[in-house]
Coordinates of N, CA and C in Angstrom, one line a residue:
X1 N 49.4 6.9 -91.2 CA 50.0 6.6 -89.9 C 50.6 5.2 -89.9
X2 N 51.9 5.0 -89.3 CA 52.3 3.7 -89.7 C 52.1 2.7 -88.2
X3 N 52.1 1.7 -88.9 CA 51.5 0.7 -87.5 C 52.2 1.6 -86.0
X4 N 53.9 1.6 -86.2 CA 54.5 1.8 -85.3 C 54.2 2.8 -84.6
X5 N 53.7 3.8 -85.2 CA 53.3 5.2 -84.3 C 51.6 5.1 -83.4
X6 N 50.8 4.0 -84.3 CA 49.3 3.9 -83.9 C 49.6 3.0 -82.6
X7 N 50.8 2.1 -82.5 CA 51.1 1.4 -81.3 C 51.4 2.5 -80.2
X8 N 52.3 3.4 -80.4 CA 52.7 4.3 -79.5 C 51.8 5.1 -79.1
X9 N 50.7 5.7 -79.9 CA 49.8 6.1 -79.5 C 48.4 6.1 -78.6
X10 N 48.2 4.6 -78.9 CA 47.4 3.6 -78.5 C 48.1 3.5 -76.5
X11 N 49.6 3.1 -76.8 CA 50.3 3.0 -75.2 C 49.7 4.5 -74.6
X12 N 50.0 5.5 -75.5 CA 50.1 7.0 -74.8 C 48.2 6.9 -74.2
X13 N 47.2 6.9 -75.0 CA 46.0 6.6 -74.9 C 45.8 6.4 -73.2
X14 N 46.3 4.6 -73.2 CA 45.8 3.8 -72.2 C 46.3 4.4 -71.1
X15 N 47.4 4.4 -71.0 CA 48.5 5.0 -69.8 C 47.8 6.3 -69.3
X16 N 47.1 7.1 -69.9 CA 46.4 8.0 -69.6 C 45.1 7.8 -69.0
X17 N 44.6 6.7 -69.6 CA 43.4 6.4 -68.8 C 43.5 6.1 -67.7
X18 N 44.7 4.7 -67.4 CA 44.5 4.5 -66.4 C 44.8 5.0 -65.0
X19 N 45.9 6.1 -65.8 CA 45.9 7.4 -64.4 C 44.9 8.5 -64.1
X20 N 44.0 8.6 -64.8 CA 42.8 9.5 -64.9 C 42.1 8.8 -63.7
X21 N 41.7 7.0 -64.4 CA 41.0 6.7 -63.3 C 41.8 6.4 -61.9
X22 N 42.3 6.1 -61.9 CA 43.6 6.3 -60.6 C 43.0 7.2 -60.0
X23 N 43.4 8.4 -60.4 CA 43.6 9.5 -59.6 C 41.3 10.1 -59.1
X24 N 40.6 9.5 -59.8 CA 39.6 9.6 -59.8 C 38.6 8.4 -58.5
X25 N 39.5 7.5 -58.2 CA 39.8 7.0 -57.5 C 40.2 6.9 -55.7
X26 N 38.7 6.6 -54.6 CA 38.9 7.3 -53.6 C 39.4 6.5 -52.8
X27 N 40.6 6.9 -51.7 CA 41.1 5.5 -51.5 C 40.0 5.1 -49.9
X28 N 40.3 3.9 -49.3 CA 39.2 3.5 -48.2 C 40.1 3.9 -47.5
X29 N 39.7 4.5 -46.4 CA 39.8 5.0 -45.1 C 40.0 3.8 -44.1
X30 N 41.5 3.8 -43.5 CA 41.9 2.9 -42.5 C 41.2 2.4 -41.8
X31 N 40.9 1.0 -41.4 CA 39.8 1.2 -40.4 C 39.9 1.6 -39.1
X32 N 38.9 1.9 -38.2 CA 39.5 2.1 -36.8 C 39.9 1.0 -35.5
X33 N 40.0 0.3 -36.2 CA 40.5 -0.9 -35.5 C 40.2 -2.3 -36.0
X34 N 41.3 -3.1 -35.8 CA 41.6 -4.5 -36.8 C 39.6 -4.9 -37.2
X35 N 39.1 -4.9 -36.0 CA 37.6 -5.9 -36.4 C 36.5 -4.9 -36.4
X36 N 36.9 -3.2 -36.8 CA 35.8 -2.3 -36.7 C 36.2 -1.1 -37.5
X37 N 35.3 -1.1 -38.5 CA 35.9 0.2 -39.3 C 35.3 1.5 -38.6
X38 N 34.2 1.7 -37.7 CA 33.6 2.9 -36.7 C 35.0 3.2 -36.0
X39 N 34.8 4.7 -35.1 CA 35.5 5.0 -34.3 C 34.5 5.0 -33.4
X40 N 35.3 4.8 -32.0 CA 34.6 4.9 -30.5 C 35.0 7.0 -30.4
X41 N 33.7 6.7 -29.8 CA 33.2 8.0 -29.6 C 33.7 8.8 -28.0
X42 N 34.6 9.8 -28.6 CA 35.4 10.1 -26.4 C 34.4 10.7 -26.2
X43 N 34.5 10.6 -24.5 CA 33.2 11.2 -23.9 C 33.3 12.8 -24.2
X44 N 34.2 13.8 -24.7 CA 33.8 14.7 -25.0 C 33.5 15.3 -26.5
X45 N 33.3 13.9 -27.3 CA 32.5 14.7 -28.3 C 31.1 13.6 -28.2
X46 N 30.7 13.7 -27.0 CA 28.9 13.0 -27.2 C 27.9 14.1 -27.3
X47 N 27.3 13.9 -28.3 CA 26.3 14.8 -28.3 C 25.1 14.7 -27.3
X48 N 24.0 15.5 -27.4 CA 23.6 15.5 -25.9 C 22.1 14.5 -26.4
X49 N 22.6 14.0 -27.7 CA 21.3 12.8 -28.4 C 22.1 11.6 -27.5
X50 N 23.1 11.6 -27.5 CA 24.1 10.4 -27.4 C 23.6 10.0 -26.0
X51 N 24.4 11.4 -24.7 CA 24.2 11.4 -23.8 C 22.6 10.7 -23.6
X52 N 22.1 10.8 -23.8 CA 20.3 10.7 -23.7 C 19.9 9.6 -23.0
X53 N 20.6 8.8 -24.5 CA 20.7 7.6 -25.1 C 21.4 6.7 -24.0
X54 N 22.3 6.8 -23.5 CA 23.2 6.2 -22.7 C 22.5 6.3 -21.6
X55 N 21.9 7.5 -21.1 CA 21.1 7.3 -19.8 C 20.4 6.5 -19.4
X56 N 19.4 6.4 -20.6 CA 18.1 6.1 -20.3 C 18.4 4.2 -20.4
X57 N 19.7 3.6 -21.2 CA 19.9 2.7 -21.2 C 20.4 2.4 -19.5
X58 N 21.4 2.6 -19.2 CA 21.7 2.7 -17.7 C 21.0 2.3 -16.4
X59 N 19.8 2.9 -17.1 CA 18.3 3.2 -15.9 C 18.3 1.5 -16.1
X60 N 18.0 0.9 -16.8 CA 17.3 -0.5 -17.0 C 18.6 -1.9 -17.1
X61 N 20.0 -1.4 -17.7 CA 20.9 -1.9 -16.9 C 21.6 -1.1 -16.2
X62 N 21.9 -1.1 -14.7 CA 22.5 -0.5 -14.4 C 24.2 -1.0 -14.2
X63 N 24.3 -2.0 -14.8 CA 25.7 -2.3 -14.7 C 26.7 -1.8 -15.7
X64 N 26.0 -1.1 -16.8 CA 26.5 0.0 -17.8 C 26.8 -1.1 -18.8
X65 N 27.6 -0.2 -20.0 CA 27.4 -0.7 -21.4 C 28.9 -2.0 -21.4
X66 N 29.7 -2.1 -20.2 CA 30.5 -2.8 -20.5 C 31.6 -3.1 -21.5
X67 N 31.8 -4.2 -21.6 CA 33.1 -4.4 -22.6 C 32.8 -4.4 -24.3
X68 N 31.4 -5.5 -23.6 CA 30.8 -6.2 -25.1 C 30.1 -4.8 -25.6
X69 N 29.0 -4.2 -24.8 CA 28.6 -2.4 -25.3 C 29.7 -1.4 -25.6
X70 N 31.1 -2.1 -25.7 CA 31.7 -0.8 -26.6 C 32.4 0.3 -25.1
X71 N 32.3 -0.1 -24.2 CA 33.0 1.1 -23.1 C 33.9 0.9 -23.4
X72 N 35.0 1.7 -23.6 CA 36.4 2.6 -24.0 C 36.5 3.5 -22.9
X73 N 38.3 3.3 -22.8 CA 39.2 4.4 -21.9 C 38.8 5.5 -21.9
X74 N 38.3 6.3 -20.9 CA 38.3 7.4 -20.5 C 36.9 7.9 -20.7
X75 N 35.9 7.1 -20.6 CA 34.5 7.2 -20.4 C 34.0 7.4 -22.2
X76 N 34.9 7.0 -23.6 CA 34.6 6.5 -24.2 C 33.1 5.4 -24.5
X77 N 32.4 5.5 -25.6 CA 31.9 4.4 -26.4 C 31.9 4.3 -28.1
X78 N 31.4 2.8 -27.9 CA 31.7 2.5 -29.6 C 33.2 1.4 -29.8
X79 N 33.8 1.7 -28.7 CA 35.1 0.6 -29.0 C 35.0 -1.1 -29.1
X80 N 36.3 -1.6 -29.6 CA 36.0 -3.2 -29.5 C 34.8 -3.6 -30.8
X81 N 34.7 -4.9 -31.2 CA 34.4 -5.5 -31.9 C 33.1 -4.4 -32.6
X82 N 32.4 -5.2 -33.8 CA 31.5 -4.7 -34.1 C 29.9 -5.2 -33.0
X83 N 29.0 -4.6 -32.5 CA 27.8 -5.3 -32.3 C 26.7 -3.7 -31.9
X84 N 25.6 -4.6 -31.6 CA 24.7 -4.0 -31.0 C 25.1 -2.0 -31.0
X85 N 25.9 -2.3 -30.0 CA 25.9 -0.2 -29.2 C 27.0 -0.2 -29.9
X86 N 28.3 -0.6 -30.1 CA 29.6 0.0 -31.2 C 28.7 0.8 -32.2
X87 N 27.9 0.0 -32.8 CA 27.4 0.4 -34.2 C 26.2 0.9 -34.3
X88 N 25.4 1.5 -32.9 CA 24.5 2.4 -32.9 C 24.9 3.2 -32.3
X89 N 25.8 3.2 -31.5 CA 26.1 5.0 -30.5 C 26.3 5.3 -32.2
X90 N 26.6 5.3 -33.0 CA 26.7 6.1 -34.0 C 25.5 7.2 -34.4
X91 N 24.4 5.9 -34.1 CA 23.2 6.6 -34.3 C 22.3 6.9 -33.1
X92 N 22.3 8.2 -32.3 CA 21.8 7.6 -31.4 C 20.2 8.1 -30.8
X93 N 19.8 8.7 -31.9 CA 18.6 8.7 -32.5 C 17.5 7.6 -32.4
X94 N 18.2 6.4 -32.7 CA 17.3 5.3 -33.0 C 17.9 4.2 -31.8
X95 N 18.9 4.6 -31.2 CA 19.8 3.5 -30.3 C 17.8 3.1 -29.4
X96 N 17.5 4.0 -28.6 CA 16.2 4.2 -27.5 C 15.9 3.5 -27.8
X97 N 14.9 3.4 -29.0 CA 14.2 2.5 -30.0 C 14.2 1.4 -30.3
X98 N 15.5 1.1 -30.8 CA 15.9 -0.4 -30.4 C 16.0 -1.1 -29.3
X99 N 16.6 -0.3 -28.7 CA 16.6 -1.0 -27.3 C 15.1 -1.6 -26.4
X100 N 14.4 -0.6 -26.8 CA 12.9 -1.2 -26.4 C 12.4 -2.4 -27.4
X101 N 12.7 -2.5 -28.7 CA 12.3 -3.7 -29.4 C 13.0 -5.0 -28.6
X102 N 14.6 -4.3 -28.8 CA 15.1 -5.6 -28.3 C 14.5 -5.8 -27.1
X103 N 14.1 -5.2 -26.1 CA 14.1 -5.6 -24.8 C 12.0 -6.5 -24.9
X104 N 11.8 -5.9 -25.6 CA 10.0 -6.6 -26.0 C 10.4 -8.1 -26.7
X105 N 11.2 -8.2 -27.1 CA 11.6 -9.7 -27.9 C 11.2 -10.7 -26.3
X106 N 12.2 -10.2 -25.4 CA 12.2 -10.9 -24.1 C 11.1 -10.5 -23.0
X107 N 10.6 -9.1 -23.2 CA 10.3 -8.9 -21.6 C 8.1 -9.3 -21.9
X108 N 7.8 -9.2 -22.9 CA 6.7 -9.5 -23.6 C 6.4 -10.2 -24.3
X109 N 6.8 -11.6 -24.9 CA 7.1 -12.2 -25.9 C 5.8 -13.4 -25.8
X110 N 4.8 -12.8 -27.3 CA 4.1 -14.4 -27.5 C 4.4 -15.6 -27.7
X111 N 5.8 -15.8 -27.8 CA 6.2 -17.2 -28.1 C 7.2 -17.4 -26.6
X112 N 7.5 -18.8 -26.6 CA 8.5 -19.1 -25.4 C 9.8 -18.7 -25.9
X113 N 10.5 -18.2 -24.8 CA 12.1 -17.8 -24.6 C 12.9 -19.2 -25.6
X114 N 12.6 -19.9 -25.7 CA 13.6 -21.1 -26.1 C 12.9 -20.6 -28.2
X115 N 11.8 -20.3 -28.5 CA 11.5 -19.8 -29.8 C 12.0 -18.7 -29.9
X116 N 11.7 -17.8 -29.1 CA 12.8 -16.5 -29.5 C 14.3 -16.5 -29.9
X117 N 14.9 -17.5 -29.1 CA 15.9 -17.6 -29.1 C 16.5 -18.1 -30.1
X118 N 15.8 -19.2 -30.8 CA 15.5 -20.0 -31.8 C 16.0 -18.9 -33.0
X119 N 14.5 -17.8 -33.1 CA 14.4 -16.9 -34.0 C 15.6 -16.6 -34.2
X120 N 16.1 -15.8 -33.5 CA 17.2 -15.3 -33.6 C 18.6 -15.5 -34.2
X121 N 18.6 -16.6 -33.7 CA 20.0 -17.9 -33.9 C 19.3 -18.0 -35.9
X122 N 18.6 -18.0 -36.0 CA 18.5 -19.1 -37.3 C 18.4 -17.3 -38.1
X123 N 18.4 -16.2 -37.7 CA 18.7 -15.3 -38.4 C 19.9 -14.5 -38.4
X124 N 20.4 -14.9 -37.2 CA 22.0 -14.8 -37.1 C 22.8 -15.9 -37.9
X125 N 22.3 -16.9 -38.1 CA 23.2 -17.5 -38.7 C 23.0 -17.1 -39.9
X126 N 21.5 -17.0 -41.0 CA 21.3 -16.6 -42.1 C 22.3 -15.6 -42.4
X127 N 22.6 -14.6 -41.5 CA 23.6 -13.5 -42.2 C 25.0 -13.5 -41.3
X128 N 25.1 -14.8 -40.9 CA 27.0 -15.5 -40.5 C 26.8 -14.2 -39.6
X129 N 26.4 -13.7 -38.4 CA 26.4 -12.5 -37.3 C 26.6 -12.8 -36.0
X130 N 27.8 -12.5 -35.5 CA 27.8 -13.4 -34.2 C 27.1 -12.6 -33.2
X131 N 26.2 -12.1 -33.3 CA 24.7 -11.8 -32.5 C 24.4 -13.7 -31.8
X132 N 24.7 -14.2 -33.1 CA 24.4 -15.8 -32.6 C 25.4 -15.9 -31.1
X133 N 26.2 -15.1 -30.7 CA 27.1 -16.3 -29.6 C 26.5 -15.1 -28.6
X134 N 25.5 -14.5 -28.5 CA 25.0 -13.9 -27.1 C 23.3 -15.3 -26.5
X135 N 23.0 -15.7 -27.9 CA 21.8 -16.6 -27.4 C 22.1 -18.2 -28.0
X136 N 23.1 -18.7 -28.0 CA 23.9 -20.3 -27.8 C 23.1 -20.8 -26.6
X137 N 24.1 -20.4 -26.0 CA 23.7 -21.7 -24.6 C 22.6 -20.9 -23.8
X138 N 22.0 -20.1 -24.1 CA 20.5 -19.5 -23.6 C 19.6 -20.0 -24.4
X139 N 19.4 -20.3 -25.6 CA 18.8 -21.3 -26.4 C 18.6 -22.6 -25.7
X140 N 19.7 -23.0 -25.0 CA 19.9 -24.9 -24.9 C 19.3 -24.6 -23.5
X141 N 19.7 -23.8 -22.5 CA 19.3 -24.0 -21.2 C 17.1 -23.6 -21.3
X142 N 16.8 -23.4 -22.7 CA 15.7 -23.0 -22.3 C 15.0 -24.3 -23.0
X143 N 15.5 -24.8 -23.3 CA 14.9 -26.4 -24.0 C 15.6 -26.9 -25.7
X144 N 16.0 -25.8 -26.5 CA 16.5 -26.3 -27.5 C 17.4 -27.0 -27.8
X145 N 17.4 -28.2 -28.1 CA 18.9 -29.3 -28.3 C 19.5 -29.0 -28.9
X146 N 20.9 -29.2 -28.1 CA 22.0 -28.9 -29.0 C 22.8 -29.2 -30.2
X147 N 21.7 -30.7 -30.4 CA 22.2 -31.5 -31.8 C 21.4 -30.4 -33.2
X148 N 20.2 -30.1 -32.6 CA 19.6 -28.7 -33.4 C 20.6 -27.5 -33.4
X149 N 21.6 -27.0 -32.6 CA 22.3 -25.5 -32.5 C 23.1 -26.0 -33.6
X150 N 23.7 -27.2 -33.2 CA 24.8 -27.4 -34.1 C 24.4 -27.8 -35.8
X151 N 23.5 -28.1 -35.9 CA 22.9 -28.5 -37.5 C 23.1 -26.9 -37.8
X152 N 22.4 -26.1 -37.1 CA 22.0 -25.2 -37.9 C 23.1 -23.8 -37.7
X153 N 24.1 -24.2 -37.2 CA 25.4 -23.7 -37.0 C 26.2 -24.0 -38.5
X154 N 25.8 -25.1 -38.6 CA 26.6 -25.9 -39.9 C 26.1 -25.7 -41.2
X155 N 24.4 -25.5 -41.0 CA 23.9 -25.1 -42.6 C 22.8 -25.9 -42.7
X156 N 22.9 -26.8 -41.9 CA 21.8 -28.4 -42.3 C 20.6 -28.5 -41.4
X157 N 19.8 -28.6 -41.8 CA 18.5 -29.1 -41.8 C 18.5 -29.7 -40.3
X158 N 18.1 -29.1 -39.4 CA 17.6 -29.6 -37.8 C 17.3 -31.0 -37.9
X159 N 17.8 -32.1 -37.5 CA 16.7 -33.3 -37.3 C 16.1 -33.3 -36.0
X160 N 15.0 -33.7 -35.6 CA 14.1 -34.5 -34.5 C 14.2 -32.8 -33.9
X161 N 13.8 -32.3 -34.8 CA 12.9 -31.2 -33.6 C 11.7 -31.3 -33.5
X162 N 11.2 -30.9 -32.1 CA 9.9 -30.8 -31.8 C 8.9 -29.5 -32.6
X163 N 7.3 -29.7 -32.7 CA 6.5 -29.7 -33.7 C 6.8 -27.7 -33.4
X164 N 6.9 -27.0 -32.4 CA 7.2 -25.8 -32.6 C 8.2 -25.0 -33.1
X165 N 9.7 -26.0 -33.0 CA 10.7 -25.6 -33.9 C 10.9 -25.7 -35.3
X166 N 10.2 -27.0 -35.3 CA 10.2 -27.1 -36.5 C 9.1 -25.9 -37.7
X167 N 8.3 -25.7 -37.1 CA 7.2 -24.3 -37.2 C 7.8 -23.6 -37.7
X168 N 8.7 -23.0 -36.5 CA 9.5 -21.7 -36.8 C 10.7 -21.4 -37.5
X169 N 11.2 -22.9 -37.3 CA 12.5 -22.8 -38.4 C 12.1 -22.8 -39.9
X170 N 11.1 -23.2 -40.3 CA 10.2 -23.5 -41.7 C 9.9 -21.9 -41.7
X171 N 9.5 -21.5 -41.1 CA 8.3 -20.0 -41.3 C 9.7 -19.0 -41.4
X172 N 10.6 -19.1 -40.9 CA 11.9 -18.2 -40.8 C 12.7 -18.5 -42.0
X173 N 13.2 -19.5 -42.4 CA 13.6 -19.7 -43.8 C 12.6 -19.4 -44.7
X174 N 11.6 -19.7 -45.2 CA 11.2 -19.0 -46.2 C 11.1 -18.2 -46.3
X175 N 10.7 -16.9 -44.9 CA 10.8 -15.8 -45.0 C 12.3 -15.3 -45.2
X176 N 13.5 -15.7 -44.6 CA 14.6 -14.8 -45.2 C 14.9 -15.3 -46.3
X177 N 14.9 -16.3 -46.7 CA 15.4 -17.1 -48.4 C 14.6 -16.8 -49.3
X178 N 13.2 -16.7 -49.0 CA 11.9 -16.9 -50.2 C 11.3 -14.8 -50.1
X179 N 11.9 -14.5 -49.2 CA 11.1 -13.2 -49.5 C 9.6 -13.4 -48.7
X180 N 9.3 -14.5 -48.7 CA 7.3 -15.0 -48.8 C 7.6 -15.9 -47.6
X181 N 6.0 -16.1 -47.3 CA 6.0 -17.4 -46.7 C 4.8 -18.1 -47.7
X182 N 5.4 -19.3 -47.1 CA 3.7 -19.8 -48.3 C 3.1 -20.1 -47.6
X183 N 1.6 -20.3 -47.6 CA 0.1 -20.6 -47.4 C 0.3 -21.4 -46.1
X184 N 1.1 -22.6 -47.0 CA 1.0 -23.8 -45.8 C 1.8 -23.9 -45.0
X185 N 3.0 -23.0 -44.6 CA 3.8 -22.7 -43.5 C 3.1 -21.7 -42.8
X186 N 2.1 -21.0 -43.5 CA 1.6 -19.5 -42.5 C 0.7 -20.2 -41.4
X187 N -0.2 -20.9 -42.2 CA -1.4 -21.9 -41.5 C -1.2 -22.4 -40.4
X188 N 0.2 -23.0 -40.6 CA 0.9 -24.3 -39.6 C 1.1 -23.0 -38.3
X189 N 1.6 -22.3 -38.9 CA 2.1 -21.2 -37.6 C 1.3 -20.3 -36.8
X190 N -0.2 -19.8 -37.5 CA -1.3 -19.5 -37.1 C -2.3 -20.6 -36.1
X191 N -1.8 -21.7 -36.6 CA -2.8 -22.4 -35.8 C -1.9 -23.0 -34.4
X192 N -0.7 -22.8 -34.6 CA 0.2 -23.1 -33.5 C 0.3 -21.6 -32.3
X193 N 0.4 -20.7 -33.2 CA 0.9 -19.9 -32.5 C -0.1 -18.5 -32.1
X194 N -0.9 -18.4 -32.8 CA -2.0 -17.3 -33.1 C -1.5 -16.5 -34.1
X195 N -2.3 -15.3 -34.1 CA -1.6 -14.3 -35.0 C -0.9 -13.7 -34.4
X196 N -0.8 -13.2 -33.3 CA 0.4 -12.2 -32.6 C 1.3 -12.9 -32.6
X197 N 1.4 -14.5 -32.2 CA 2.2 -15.3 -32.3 C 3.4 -15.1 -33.4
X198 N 2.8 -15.1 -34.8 CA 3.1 -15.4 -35.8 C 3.7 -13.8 -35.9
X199 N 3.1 -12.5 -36.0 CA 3.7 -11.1 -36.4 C 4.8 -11.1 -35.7
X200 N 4.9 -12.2 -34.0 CA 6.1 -11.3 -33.2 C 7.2 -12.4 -33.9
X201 N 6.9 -13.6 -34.5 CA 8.2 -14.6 -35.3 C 8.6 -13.4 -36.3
X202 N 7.5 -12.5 -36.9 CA 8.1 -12.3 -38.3 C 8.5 -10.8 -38.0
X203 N 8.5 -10.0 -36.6 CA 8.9 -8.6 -36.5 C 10.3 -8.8 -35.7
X204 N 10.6 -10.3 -34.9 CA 11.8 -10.5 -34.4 C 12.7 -11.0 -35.1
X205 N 12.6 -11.8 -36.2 CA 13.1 -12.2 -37.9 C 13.8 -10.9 -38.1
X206 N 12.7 -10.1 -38.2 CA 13.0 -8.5 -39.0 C 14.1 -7.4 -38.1
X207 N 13.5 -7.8 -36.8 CA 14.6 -6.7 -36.2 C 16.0 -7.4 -35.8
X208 N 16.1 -8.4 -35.7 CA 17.4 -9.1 -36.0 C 18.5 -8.9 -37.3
X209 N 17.3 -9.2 -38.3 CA 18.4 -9.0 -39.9 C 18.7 -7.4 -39.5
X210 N 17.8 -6.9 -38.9 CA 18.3 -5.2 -39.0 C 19.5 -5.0 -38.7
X211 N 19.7 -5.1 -37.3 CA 20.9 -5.6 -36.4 C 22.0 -6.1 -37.1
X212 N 21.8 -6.9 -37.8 CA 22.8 -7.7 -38.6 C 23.7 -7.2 -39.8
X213 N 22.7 -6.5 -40.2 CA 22.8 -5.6 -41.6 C 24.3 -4.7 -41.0
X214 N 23.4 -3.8 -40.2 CA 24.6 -2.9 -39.6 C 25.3 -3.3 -38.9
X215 N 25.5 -4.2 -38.5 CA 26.9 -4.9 -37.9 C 28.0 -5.2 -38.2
X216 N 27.1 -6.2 -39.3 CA 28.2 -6.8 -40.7 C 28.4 -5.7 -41.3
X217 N 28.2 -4.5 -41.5 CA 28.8 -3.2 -42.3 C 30.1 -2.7 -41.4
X218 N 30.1 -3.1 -40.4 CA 31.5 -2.2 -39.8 C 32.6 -3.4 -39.9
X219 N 32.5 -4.3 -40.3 CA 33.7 -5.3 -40.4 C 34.6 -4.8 -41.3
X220 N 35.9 -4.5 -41.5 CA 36.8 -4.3 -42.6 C 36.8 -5.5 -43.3
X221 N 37.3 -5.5 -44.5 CA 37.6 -7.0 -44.8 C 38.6 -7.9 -44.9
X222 N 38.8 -7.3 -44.2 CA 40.7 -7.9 -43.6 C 40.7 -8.8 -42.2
X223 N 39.3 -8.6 -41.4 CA 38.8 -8.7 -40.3 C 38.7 -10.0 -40.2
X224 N 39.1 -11.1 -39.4 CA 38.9 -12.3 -39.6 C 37.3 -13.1 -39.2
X225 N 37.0 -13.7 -39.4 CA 35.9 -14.9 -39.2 C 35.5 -14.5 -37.5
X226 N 34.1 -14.2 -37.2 CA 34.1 -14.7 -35.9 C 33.7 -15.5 -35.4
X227 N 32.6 -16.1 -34.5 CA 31.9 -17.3 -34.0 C 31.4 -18.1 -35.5
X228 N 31.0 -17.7 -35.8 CA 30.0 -18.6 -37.5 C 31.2 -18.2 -38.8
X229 N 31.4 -19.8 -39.2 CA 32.3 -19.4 -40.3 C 31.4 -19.1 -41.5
X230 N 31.8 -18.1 -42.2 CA 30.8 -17.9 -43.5 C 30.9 -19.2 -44.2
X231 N 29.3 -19.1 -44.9 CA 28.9 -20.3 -45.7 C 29.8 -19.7 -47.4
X232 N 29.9 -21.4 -47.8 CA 30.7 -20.9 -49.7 C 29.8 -20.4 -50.3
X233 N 30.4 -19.4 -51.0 CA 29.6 -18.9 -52.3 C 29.6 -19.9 -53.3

C-alpha cells in the first residue's frame, strides 16, 4: 500500500469516527429559562403530591409562595430563578420535609438566630449559592458584624469575631473542606454549645449543602454570576 493511499485511508478512518461519535452524541436540552434549566409547572399538570405540598405550605405562610417561591402566570409554580421551591416543586415528595427542617433551623434552634445564620452564610458561600442573600442583613441585624459578612463574602478569614463565631466558623470549615472535624474543634464546640448544640451546627451545615447542591444543578451555564462571585479555580 503506498504512503499515498494509507493517508487517504487513515482521512477516510477518522472522518468516520468523528461522525459516529457526533451522531452518538446527545444534544442538551434548551434551558427553560436564561437562569433555570427546570420548567415551571402549570397549574394543570400538578399532581395531587404537588397539590399537597403547596397546601400544607400555605397553612404556615399564608402569603403564598410569591415571586422568590417560583409563582408563575396562571396559578403556575417553579418559575424565575433557581432556589428553594423552583427546584423542589419538582420533587414534591420531599418538598413537606424540607420545609419542616428548614423551618426547625429557626423555629427550635440550640444555637442563637445570629449562629444559624452564620451557619448558613458560611455554607452558602462554600458552594457560591445565593441562598446566602435571603440571611445577609438577618445575620447583621442579629449581632454578626458586617466586617465578618464581608470577609467571608470574599474568601478570608473573619477577623475580631467573637469566641462563638469563631467556634462555628472553625467547626463548619473543617467540616465542609476536611470531610472531619478534628478533636480540638469538636471539644471547643461541645463545651460551648452542648451536644445538641453541636448535631444542630452539623445537621444545618448538612441541610443547607443539600439545598445548594440542587440549586446549583438548575443553573445553565450560560447563566450569569449571582449575589457571590465564584471563587478561581
Amino acid at each position: 500500500m503506498t504512503a499515498s493511499l494509507c493517508r487517504s485511508v487513515l482521512i477516510l478512518v477518522v472522518t468516520f469516527g468523528v461522525q459516529i461519535g457526533a451522531q452518538g452524541q446527545t444534544p442538551a436540552p434548551a434551558p427553560a429559562a436564561p437562569q433555570n434549566r427546570l420548567s415551571a409547572i402549570p397549574e394543570e399538570k400538578m399532581t395531587e403530591a404537588l397539590r399537597r405540598a403547596l397546601a400544607e405550605y400555605r397553612e404556615v405562610r399564608p402569603d403564598g409562595l410569591g415571586e422568590l417561591g417560583g409563582a408563575g402566570a396562571g396559578g403556575a409554580v417553579g418559575a424565575g430563578g433557581p432556589n428553594l421551591w423552583t427546584v423542589y416543586v419538582h420533587l414534591p415528595e420531599v418538598l413537606g420535609p424540607l420545609r419542616q427542617l428548614h423551618e426547625q433551623s429557626h423555629v427550635n434552634p440550640r444555637m442563637s438566630q445570629k449562629l444559624v445564620h452564620f451557619i448558613i452564610m458560611i455554607v452558602a458561600r462554600y458552594w457560591t449559592n445565593d441562598i446566602w442573600t435571603a440571611h445577609e442583613e438577618d445575620s447583621i441585624r442579629e449581632g454578626l458584624g458586617r466586617d465578618t459578612v464581608t470577609a467571608l463574602e470574599e474568601g478570608r478569614h473573619p477577623q475580631h469575631m467573637a469566641e462563638d463565631e469563631e467556634i462555628v466558623y472553625d467547626f463548619c470549615t473543617e467540616l465542609l473542606e476536611n470531610k472531619r472535624v478534628s478533636d480540638a474543634t469538636y471539644a471547643r464546640a461541645v463545651a460551648k454549645f452542648g451536644e445538641e448544640g453541636v448535631v444542630q451546627t452539623a445537621v444545618t451545615a448538612g441541610l443547607y449543602s443539600y439545598l445548594s447542591i440542587a440549586v446549583n444543578m438548575a443553573y445553565p451555564e450560560a447563566a450569569p454570576s449571582g449575589r457571590l462571585a465564584p471563587f478561581p479555580r
